[in-house]
Short mmCIF file of C-alpha atoms and ligand atoms in Angstrom, two decimals:
data_model
loop_
_atom_site.label_atom_id
_atom_site.label_comp_id
_atom_site.label_asym_id
_atom_site.label_seq_id
_atom_site.Cartn_x
_atom_site.Cartn_y
_atom_site.Cartn_z
CA UNK N 1 5.31 -12.08 -3.37
CA UNK N 2 5.50 -8.70 -5.23
CA UNK N 3 5.49 -5.87 -3.18
CA UNK N 4 5.78 -2.05 -3.46
CA UNK N 5 8.53 -0.76 -1.17
CA UNK N 6 9.70 2.51 0.14
CA UNK N 7 13.28 2.46 0.07
CA UNK N 8 14.28 5.95 1.59
CA UNK N 9 13.70 9.38 1.63
CA UNK N 10 13.35 11.21 -1.94
CA UNK N 11 13.40 7.98 -3.73
CA UNK N 12 10.69 6.61 -5.88
CA UNK N 13 8.99 3.60 -4.52
CA UNK N 14 10.42 0.30 -6.04
CA UNK N 15 8.07 -2.76 -7.05
CA UNK N 16 10.14 -5.85 -5.71
CA UNK N 17 9.83 -9.69 -4.97
CA UNK N 18 10.06 -10.46 -1.54
CA UNK N 19 9.17 -13.72 0.78
CA UNK N 20 5.83 -14.23 1.55
CA UNK N 21 5.93 -13.64 5.30
CA UNK N 22 4.60 -16.13 7.93
CA UNK N 23 2.36 -15.09 10.79
CA UNK N 24 4.09 -15.24 14.10
CA UNK N 25 2.52 -15.75 17.68
CA UNK N 26 -0.83 -13.99 17.89
CA UNK N 27 -0.08 -12.42 14.59
CA UNK N 28 -2.38 -12.59 11.41
CA UNK N 29 -1.71 -13.32 7.84
CA UNK N 30 -4.00 -11.21 5.56
CA UNK N 31 -4.34 -11.69 1.87
CA UNK N 32 -4.76 -8.47 0.39
CA UNK N 33 -7.55 -7.59 -1.79
CA UNK N 34 -7.25 -3.84 -1.93
CA UNK N 35 -4.62 -1.50 -0.79
CA UNK N 36 -5.44 2.45 -1.25
CA UNK N 37 -2.77 4.88 -2.42
CA UNK N 38 -2.90 7.87 -0.37
CA UNK N 39 -1.55 11.36 -0.56
CA UNK N 40 0.27 10.91 2.82
CA UNK N 41 2.22 8.20 1.13
CA UNK N 42 3.68 11.17 -1.25
CA UNK N 43 4.78 12.71 2.04
CA UNK N 44 6.78 9.49 3.41
CA UNK N 45 8.32 9.38 0.19
CA UNK N 46 9.03 13.05 -0.32
CA UNK N 47 10.28 13.46 3.53
CA UNK N 48 10.22 10.30 5.38
CA UNK N 49 8.58 9.80 8.78
CA UNK N 50 11.58 9.48 11.04
CA UNK N 51 11.55 5.68 10.62
CA UNK N 52 14.11 3.89 8.44
CA UNK N 53 13.25 1.86 5.18
CA UNK N 54 12.69 -0.17 3.49
CA UNK N 55 9.19 -1.12 4.13
CA UNK N 56 6.23 -2.25 2.08
CA UNK N 57 3.91 0.87 1.52
CA UNK N 58 0.30 0.71 2.19
CA UNK N 59 -1.86 2.00 5.20
CA UNK N 60 -5.22 1.38 3.68
CA UNK N 61 -6.02 -2.24 3.83
CA UNK N 62 -8.66 -5.00 3.26
CA UNK N 63 -8.65 -8.49 2.20
CA UNK N 64 -9.23 -11.92 4.03
CA UNK N 65 -7.41 -13.76 6.67
CA UNK N 66 -5.02 -15.75 5.30
CA UNK N 67 -3.42 -17.74 8.30
CA UNK N 68 -3.57 -17.48 12.08
CA UNK N 69 -0.51 -17.26 14.23
CA UNK N 70 -0.28 -19.48 17.33
CA UNK N 71 -2.73 -18.37 20.36
CA UNK N 72 -4.86 -16.41 17.70
CA UNK N 73 -8.72 -17.40 18.36
CA UNK N 74 -12.04 -15.62 17.25
CA UNK N 75 -11.11 -15.25 13.59
CA UNK N 76 -10.99 -18.00 10.89
CA UNK N 77 -9.33 -18.36 7.37
CA UNK N 78 -11.43 -16.52 4.83
CA UNK N 79 -12.92 -14.12 7.01
CA UNK N 80 -13.01 -10.63 5.18
CA UNK N 81 -11.51 -7.83 7.25
CA UNK N 82 -10.15 -4.30 7.22
CA UNK N 83 -7.10 -3.71 8.58
CA UNK N 84 -7.16 -0.57 11.18
CA UNK N 85 -4.35 1.27 10.26
CA UNK N 86 -2.66 3.30 13.27
CA UNK N 87 -1.09 0.80 15.28
CA UNK N 88 -0.41 2.08 18.66
CA UNK N 89 0.91 0.08 22.08
CA UNK N 90 -2.47 -1.26 22.69
CA UNK N 91 -2.43 -0.34 26.55
CA UNK N 92 -2.39 3.25 27.14
CA UNK N 93 -5.44 5.11 27.51
CA UNK N 94 -6.17 5.95 24.24
CA UNK N 95 -5.48 2.85 22.83
CA UNK N 96 -7.78 1.26 25.36
CA UNK N 97 -10.89 3.13 24.00
CA UNK N 98 -9.77 1.84 20.63
CA UNK N 99 -8.33 5.53 20.00
CA UNK N 100 -5.24 3.95 18.67
CA UNK N 101 -4.59 7.17 16.72
CA UNK N 102 -4.01 9.06 19.69
CA UNK N 103 -1.63 6.70 21.39
CA UNK N 104 0.14 8.57 24.29
CA UNK N 105 3.09 6.00 23.14
CA UNK N 106 3.71 6.82 19.61
CA UNK N 107 7.37 8.27 20.57
CA UNK N 108 8.43 4.96 21.63
CA UNK N 109 6.67 2.13 19.55
CA UNK N 110 8.68 0.96 16.12
CA UNK N 111 5.95 1.87 13.67
CA UNK N 112 3.17 4.15 13.01
CA UNK N 113 1.35 1.26 11.33
CA UNK N 114 1.59 -1.11 8.47
CA UNK N 115 2.97 1.20 5.56
CA UNK N 116 3.96 3.61 8.00
CA UNK N 117 7.53 2.02 9.39
CA UNK N 118 6.83 -1.14 9.23
CA UNK N 119 5.61 -3.31 5.99
CA UNK N 120 1.88 -2.56 5.00
CA UNK N 121 -0.65 -3.87 2.34
CA UNK N 122 0.80 -2.96 -0.96
CA UNK N 123 1.93 -6.52 -1.73
CA UNK N 124 -0.07 -10.22 -2.15
CA UNK N 125 -0.11 -10.56 2.06
CA UNK N 126 0.50 -8.53 4.85
CA UNK N 127 1.29 -9.36 8.57
CA UNK N 128 -1.09 -7.88 11.13
CA UNK N 129 0.49 -7.81 14.47
CA UNK N 130 -2.59 -8.38 16.46
CA UNK N 131 -6.36 -9.55 16.07
CA UNK N 132 -7.50 -6.17 18.14
CA UNK N 133 -6.26 -4.50 14.79
CA UNK N 134 -8.90 -5.83 12.12
CA UNK N 135 -12.28 -5.25 11.56
CA UNK N 136 -15.22 -7.51 9.90
CA UNK N 137 -15.87 -6.21 6.37
CA UNK N 138 -19.01 -8.43 6.25
CA UNK N 139 -19.93 -8.58 2.34
CA UNK N 140 -18.39 -5.53 1.35
CA UNK N 141 -15.83 -6.14 -1.53
CA UNK N 142 -11.98 -5.29 -0.17
CA UNK N 143 -11.34 -3.45 -3.43
CA UNK N 144 -14.01 -0.71 -2.64
CA UNK N 145 -13.83 -1.13 1.25
CA UNK N 146 -9.87 -0.37 1.65
CA UNK N 147 -10.12 3.34 1.12
CA UNK N 148 -12.84 2.94 3.96
CA UNK N 149 -9.84 2.58 6.69
CA UNK N 150 -8.26 6.13 5.73
CA UNK N 151 -9.81 7.97 3.20
CA UNK N 152 -13.28 7.62 5.11
CA UNK N 153 -12.53 6.81 8.73
CA UNK N 154 -10.25 10.21 8.71
CA UNK N 155 -12.94 12.62 7.43
CA UNK N 156 -15.41 10.67 9.70
CA UNK N 157 -13.50 11.26 12.78
CA UNK N 158 -13.35 15.13 12.33
CA UNK N 159 -17.01 15.39 11.23
CA UNK N 160 -18.24 13.15 14.28
CA UNK N 161 -16.30 15.71 16.38
CA UNK N 162 -18.12 18.58 14.74
CA UNK N 163 -21.65 17.01 14.44
CA UNK N 164 -23.05 19.57 17.40
CA UNK N 165 -22.31 22.52 15.02
CA UNK N 166 -23.66 20.56 11.82
CA UNK N 167 -27.33 21.56 12.59
CA UNK N 168 -29.73 22.04 9.72
CA UNK N 169 -28.87 25.92 9.22
CA UNK N 170 -25.29 25.45 9.14
CA UNK N 171 -23.11 25.83 5.81
CA UNK N 172 -20.04 23.37 6.04
CA UNK N 173 -16.99 24.18 3.89
CA UNK N 174 -14.90 21.02 2.41
CA UNK N 175 -11.63 21.76 0.70
CA UNK N 176 -10.00 19.33 -1.55
CA UNK N 177 -12.18 16.91 -3.35
CA UNK N 178 -9.70 13.94 -3.60
CA UNK N 179 -9.75 10.65 -1.66
CA UNK N 180 -10.56 12.14 1.51
CA UNK N 181 -12.89 14.96 0.43
CA UNK N 182 -14.90 12.82 -1.68
CA UNK N 183 -15.68 10.78 1.20
CA UNK N 184 -16.27 13.75 3.54
CA UNK N 185 -18.90 14.99 0.95
CA UNK N 186 -20.95 11.76 1.27
CA UNK N 187 -20.32 11.50 5.15
CA UNK N 188 -21.80 14.86 5.61
CA UNK N 189 -25.03 14.08 3.58
CA UNK N 190 -25.36 10.53 5.30
CA UNK N 191 -25.00 12.33 8.69
CA UNK N 192 -26.52 15.81 8.76
CA UNK N 193 -28.27 18.39 6.93
CA UNK N 194 -25.87 21.17 6.62
CA UNK N 195 -25.51 22.91 3.68
CA UNK N 196 -22.39 21.69 1.73
CA UNK N 197 -19.82 24.21 -0.21
CA UNK N 198 -17.03 22.16 -1.97
CA UNK N 199 -13.59 23.81 -3.11
CA UNK N 200 -10.71 22.63 -5.44
CA UNK N 201 -8.58 24.23 -7.95
CA UNK N 202 -9.77 21.02 -10.34
CA UNK N 203 -12.57 21.43 -12.17
CA UNK N 204 -12.97 17.56 -12.95
CA UNK N 205 -13.05 17.02 -8.91
CA UNK N 206 -15.70 20.26 -8.59
CA UNK N 207 -18.00 17.94 -10.78
CA UNK N 208 -17.45 14.83 -8.95
CA UNK N 209 -18.39 16.92 -5.71
CA UNK N 210 -21.38 18.00 -7.27
CA UNK N 211 -22.57 14.49 -8.37
CA UNK N 212 -21.74 13.26 -4.71
CA UNK N 213 -24.33 15.93 -3.50
CA UNK N 214 -22.59 19.28 -2.77
CA UNK N 215 -24.82 22.29 -2.76
CA UNK N 216 -22.30 24.72 -4.11
CA UNK N 217 -18.99 24.01 -5.80
CA UNK N 218 -16.28 26.65 -6.34
CA UNK N 219 -12.75 27.03 -7.55
CA UNK N 220 -10.41 27.43 -4.35
CA UNK N 221 -7.64 29.03 -6.48
CA UNK N 222 -9.36 31.85 -7.76
CA UNK N 223 -8.48 35.14 -6.13
CA UNK N 224 -12.30 36.20 -5.43
CA UNK N 225 -12.80 32.58 -3.52
CA UNK N 226 -13.29 34.05 -0.14
CA UNK N 227 -15.54 36.82 -1.46
CA UNK N 228 -17.73 34.00 -3.09
CA UNK N 229 -17.66 31.61 0.03
CA UNK N 230 -18.57 34.24 2.13
CA UNK N 231 -21.60 35.48 -0.31
CA UNK N 232 -22.45 31.85 -0.22
CA UNK N 233 -22.53 31.40 3.50
CA UNK N 234 -24.67 34.46 4.53
CA UNK N 235 -23.99 36.48 7.58
CA UNK N 236 -23.06 33.68 9.93
CA UNK N 237 -20.36 32.78 7.88
CA UNK N 238 -19.12 28.96 7.40
CA UNK N 239 -19.72 27.09 10.69
CA UNK N 240 -17.33 24.07 9.77
CA UNK N 241 -14.51 24.22 7.40
CA UNK N 242 -12.97 20.76 6.72
CA UNK N 243 -9.68 21.55 5.05
CA UNK N 244 -8.37 18.44 3.32
CA UNK N 245 -5.16 20.23 1.64
CA UNK N 246 -3.69 22.15 4.49
CA UNK N 247 -1.86 24.40 2.32
CA UNK N 248 -1.22 27.93 3.28
CA UNK N 249 -4.03 29.06 0.85
CA UNK N 250 -6.67 26.78 1.99
CA UNK N 251 -5.72 27.31 5.56
CA UNK N 252 -6.10 31.19 5.22
CA UNK N 253 -9.30 30.66 3.17
CA UNK N 254 -10.91 28.80 6.15
CA UNK N 255 -9.55 31.66 8.61
CA UNK N 256 -11.50 34.11 6.04
CA UNK N 257 -14.56 32.67 5.90
CA UNK N 258 -15.41 31.30 9.17
CA UNK N 259 -18.25 33.01 11.58
CA UNK N 260 -17.78 33.40 15.32
CA UNK N 261 -18.23 30.02 17.24
CA UNK N 262 -17.25 27.91 14.27
CA UNK N 263 -14.96 25.26 13.86
CA UNK N 264 -11.84 24.83 11.53
CA UNK N 265 -10.28 21.44 11.29
CA UNK N 266 -7.03 20.96 9.48
CA UNK N 267 -6.30 17.67 7.80
CA UNK N 268 -4.26 18.09 4.86
CA UNK N 269 -0.26 17.90 5.39
CA UNK N 270 0.31 20.47 2.83
CA UNK N 271 2.55 22.51 5.06
CA UNK N 272 0.35 25.70 5.75
CA UNK N 273 0.54 27.59 8.93
CA UNK N 274 -2.92 28.48 11.01
CA UNK N 275 -2.08 32.28 12.07
CA UNK N 276 -3.71 33.78 15.22
CA UNK N 277 -4.67 37.40 15.79
CA UNK N 278 -6.91 38.83 17.65
CA UNK N 279 -10.51 38.14 16.07
CA UNK N 280 -8.86 36.38 13.36
CA UNK N 281 -10.09 33.23 13.07
CA UNK N 282 -13.12 34.78 14.84
CA UNK N 283 -13.78 34.87 18.48
CA UNK N 284 -15.38 31.36 19.34
CA UNK N 285 -13.51 29.37 16.74
CA UNK N 286 -12.45 25.77 17.55
CA UNK N 287 -9.43 24.71 15.75
CA UNK N 288 -8.76 20.86 15.80
CA UNK N 289 -5.83 18.96 14.29
CA UNK N 290 -7.81 15.40 13.82
CA UNK N 291 -5.42 12.58 12.60
CA UNK N 292 -7.02 9.30 11.44
CA UNK N 293 -9.64 8.05 13.70
CA UNK N 294 -10.65 5.05 16.22
CA UNK N 295 -11.31 1.35 15.43
CA UNK N 296 -14.99 2.05 16.64
CA UNK N 297 -15.23 5.02 14.42
CA UNK N 298 -13.94 2.45 11.44
CA UNK N 299 -16.86 -0.02 12.74
CA UNK N 300 -19.19 3.02 11.87
CA UNK N 301 -17.66 3.93 8.49
CA UNK N 302 -17.84 0.48 7.48
CA UNK N 303 -21.67 -0.04 8.89
CA UNK N 304 -22.34 3.36 6.70
CA UNK N 305 -20.92 1.92 3.48
CA UNK N 306 -22.82 -1.76 4.37
CA UNK N 307 -26.12 0.52 4.60
CA UNK N 308 -25.34 2.12 0.98
CA UNK N 309 -25.14 5.46 2.68
CA UNK N 310 -21.05 5.99 1.46
CA UNK N 311 -19.43 4.43 -1.69
CA UNK N 312 -15.44 5.30 -2.34
CA UNK N 313 -15.26 6.10 -5.94
CA UNK N 314 -12.32 3.92 -6.80
CA UNK N 315 -9.81 3.26 -9.74
CA UNK N 316 -8.20 -0.19 -9.64
CA UNK N 317 -4.86 -0.97 -10.72
CA UNK N 318 -2.18 -3.67 -10.43
CA UNK N 319 0.61 -3.55 -8.30
CA UNK N 320 2.74 -3.39 -11.08
CA UNK N 321 1.61 0.13 -11.94
CA UNK N 322 2.26 1.48 -8.54
CA UNK N 323 4.77 3.88 -9.56
CA UNK N 324 2.82 5.10 -12.41
CA UNK N 325 -0.02 5.51 -10.07
CA UNK N 326 1.74 7.71 -7.28
CA UNK N 327 2.90 9.96 -10.22
CA UNK N 328 -0.74 10.35 -11.51
CA UNK N 329 -1.56 11.26 -7.57
CA UNK N 330 0.69 13.59 -7.42
CA UNK N 331 -0.36 15.56 -10.95
CA UNK N 332 -4.14 15.33 -9.28
CA UNK N 333 -5.13 12.79 -11.96
CA UNK N 334 -6.98 10.29 -9.73
CA UNK N 335 -10.64 10.42 -9.44
CA UNK N 336 -11.65 9.74 -5.92
CA UNK N 337 -9.24 6.80 -4.55
CA UNK N 338 -6.76 4.53 -6.48
CA UNK N 339 -6.57 1.12 -5.09
CA UNK N 340 -3.74 -1.37 -5.91
CA UNK N 341 -5.06 -4.85 -6.41
CA UNK N 342 -2.48 -7.71 -5.84
ZN1 LIG R 1 -3.37 7.95 4.49
ZN1 LIG R 2 -1.07 3.51 23.30
#
């Protein structure tokens, strides 16, 4: 079968032929319908994740069960599924509560998930090591649904934790309207009535945010960005700032515009540092560094999509075009999420 492989740090991905795997005892073979192309893959390709290659990329996957390994019950061939992405030990406290994204044994397990240390879903088929990592998709199209397992789940997890602050008179800032940010705007619209201010450095992405229901959009690269956001937010300031970029400039912007008793969630991995000084960020600010989301939250995200409240904007490409798609992502030329379709 065809697969998009990470080889080693600093090398572009390669599209190669590898044998189709067979599920061992307790495992499931999933026929991939769609595999999302995530910005963090660029991080893997450029910097590695401390795990040796080669392995097949793709940590945002949906498809249909193709074969069950010995001993797997409760599922059948053809069932449409999303693959829960962060694979923990399955038995620690966090894993028992379905939050494998915060597994206590991450340091000692051989992979962070399919596509993140072991073979992922940018291929015709993928092995999922345990049925506990599958979530039923219902009638959702796997191509449209693949981004739910990261591009939607990650902002959902960040937003859900911030819900007590997201009251109708609150103002929320969303920075970076790419794969995660465009889902964040929709999740905020679906779950809160807070006012939404969306920032990006790309006009077409700002237009996208406006179409999805953002109340205000602004160019976050402008010198006047902080003043502009402060004017929009009024005396209370931004109540919740969601930074899906994580660059120094965006983290600094969050620090400058939040009010007292607010929350900053840094999700993006662009390498910025959050500096602390007395009252900066302002007193009462919670800073959070959410990572991905729980399996239970993935079920909730899938329900939001099934109810028609959120929908990933997807550009689909064949596996063959993966190298070019990563280049487009690097250059900011993807609207919403790119999904590879075997
Ligand atoms: Zn990702
Ligand atoms: Zn665990």
